[in-house]
Short mmCIF file of C-alpha atoms in Angstrom, two decimals:
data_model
loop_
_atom_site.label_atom_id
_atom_site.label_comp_id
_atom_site.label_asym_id
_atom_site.label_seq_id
_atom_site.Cartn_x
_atom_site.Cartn_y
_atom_site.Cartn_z
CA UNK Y 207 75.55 12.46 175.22
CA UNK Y 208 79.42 12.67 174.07
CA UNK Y 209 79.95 9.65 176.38
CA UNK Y 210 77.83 7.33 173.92
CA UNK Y 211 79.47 8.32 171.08
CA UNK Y 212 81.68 5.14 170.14
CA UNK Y 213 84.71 5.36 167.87
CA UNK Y 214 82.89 4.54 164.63
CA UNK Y 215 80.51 7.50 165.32
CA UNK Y 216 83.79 9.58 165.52
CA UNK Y 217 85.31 8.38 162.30
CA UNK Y 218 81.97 9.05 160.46
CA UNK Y 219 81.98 12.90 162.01
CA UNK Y 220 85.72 13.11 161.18
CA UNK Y 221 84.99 11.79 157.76
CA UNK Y 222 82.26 14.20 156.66
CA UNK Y 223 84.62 16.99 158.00
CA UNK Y 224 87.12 15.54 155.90
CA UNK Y 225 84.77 15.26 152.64
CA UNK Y 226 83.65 19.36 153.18
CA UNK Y 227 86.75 20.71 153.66
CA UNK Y 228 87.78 18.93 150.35
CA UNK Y 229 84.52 20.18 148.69
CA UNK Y 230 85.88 23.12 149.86
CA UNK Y 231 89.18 23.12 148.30
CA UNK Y 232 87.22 22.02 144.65
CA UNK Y 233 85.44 24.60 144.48
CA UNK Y 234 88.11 27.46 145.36
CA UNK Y 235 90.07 25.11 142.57
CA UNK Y 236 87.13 26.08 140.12
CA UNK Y 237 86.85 29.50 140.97
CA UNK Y 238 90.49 30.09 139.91
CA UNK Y 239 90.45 27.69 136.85
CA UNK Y 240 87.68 30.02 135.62
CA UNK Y 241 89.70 32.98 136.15
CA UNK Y 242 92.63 31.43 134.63
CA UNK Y 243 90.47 30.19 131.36
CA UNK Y 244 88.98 34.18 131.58
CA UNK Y 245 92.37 35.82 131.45
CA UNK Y 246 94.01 33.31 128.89
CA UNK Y 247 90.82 34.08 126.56
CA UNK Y 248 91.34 38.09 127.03
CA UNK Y 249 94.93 37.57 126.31
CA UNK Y 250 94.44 35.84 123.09
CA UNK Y 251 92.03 38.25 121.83
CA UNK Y 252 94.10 40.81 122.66
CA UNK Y 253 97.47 39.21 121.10
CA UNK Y 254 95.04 38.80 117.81
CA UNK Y 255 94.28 42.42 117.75
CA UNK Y 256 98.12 43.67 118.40
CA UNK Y 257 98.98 41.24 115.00
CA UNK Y 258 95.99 42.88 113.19
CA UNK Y 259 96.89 46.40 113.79
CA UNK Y 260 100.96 45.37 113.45
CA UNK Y 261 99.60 45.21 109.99
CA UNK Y 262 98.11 48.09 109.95
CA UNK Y 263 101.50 49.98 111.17
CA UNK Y 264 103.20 48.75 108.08
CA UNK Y 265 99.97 49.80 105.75
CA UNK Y 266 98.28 52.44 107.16
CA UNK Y 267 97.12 53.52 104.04
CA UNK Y 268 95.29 50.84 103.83
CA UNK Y 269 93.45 51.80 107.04
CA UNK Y 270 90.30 53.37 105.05
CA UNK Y 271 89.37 50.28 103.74
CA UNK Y 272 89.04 48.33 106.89
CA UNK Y 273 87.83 51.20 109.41
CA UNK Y 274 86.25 54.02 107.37
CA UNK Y 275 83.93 52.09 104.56
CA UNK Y 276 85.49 52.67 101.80
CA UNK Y 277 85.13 50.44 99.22
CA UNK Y 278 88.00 49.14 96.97
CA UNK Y 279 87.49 47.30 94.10
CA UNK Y 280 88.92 44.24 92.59
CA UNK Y 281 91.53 45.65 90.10
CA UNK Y 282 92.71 48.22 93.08
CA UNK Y 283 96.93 46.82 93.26
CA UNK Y 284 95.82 46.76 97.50
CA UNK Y 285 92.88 44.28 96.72
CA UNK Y 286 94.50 41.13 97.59
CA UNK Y 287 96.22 42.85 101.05
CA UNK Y 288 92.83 44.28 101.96
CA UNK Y 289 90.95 41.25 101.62
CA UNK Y 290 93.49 39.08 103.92
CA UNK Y 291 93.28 41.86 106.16
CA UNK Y 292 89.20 41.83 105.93
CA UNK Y 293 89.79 38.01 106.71
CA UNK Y 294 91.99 38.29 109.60
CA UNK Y 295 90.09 40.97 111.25
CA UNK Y 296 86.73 38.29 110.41
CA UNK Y 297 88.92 36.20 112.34
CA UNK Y 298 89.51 38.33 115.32
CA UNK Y 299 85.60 39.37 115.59
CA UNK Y 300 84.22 35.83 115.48
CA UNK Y 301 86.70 34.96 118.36
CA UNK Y 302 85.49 37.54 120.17
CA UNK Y 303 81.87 36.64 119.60
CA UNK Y 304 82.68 32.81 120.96
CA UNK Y 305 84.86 34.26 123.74
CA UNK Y 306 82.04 36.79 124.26
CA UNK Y 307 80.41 34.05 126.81
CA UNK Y 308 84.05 33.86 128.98
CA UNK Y 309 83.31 37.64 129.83
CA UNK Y 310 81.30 40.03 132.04
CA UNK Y 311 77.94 41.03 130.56
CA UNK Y 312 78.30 44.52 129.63
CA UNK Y 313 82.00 43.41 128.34
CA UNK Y 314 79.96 40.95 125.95
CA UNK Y 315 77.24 43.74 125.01
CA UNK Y 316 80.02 46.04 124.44
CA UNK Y 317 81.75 43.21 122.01
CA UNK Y 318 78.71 42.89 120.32
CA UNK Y 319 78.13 46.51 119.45
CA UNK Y 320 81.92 46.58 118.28
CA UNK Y 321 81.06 43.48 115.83
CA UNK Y 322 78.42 45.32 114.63
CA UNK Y 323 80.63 48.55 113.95
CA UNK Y 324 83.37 47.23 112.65
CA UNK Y 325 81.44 45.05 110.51
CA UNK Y 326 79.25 48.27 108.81
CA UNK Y 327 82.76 50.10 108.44
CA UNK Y 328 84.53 47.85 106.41
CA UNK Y 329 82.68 47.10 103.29
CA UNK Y 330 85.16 44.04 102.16
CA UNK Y 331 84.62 42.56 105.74
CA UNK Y 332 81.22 42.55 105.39
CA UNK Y 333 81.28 41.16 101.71
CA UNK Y 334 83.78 38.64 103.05
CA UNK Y 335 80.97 36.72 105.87
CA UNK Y 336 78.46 36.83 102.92
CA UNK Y 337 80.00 35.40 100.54
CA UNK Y 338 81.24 32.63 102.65
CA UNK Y 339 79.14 32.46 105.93
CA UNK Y 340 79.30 28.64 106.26
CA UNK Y 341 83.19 29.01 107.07
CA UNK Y 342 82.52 31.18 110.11
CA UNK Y 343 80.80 30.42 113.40
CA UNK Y 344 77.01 30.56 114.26
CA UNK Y 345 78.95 33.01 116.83
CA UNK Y 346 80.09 35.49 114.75
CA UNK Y 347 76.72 35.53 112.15
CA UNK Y 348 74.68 35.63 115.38
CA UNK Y 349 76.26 38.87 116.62
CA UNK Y 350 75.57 40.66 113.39
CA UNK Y 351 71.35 39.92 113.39
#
């Protein structure tokens, strides 16, 4: 059988050995790009939470309006530093609902719940993706239904 094999038959063997190893090598080249894209996304989220609560270090009186729903109103001297506060941790929770996908399952369910949480203990937050929805992701308004 090997004897009628003629030099063009080898080439096309030697070809589509050629073409799976390199199908090979794409997908191993996937695999790692999708780890790389996973660990880039967890280290942003987690660089956006570190400035968030470097924040917090400096106010941490300011703590109970973000984590412990209290309310503070509009003529409070804090107002204005609670509300860009309210905004940045918005932010930080609708990245984490579009990263959400970039993550195990349970990591994602767990995100969910934590959007959920921290949205119900801070009052201004809350106010905040109300009053102006249409400037935050489907993402983010999803997580909260």
């Amino acid at each position: 059988m090997w004897e009628q094999w003629t030099i063009q038959n080898w080439l096309q063997l030697g070809g589509l050995l050629t073409t799976l190893f390199g199908f090979l090598l794409v997908l191993i080249q996937i695999r790692r790009l999708g780890q790389s894209v996973r660990a880039s996304a967890h280290a942003a989220i987690y660089a956006q939470a570190s400035d968030f609560r470097s924040h917090l270090v400096k106010h941490p009186e300011l703590r109970r309006y973000l984590f412990d729903g209290i309310e503070i109103r509009e003529n409070h001297p804090d107002y204005q530093r609670v509300v860009t506060l309210a905004e940045l941790l918005l932010n930080y929770l609708e990245h984490l609902s579009i990263e959400k996908s970039n993550f195990a399952n349970h990591d994602g369910n767990a995100w969910r719940n934590f959007i959920k949480q921290a949205l119900d203990a801070c009052p201004v937050a809350k106010e905040r993706l109300a009053e102006n929805s249409v400037a935050y992701s489907p993402h983010l308004l999803a997580a909260i239904d």
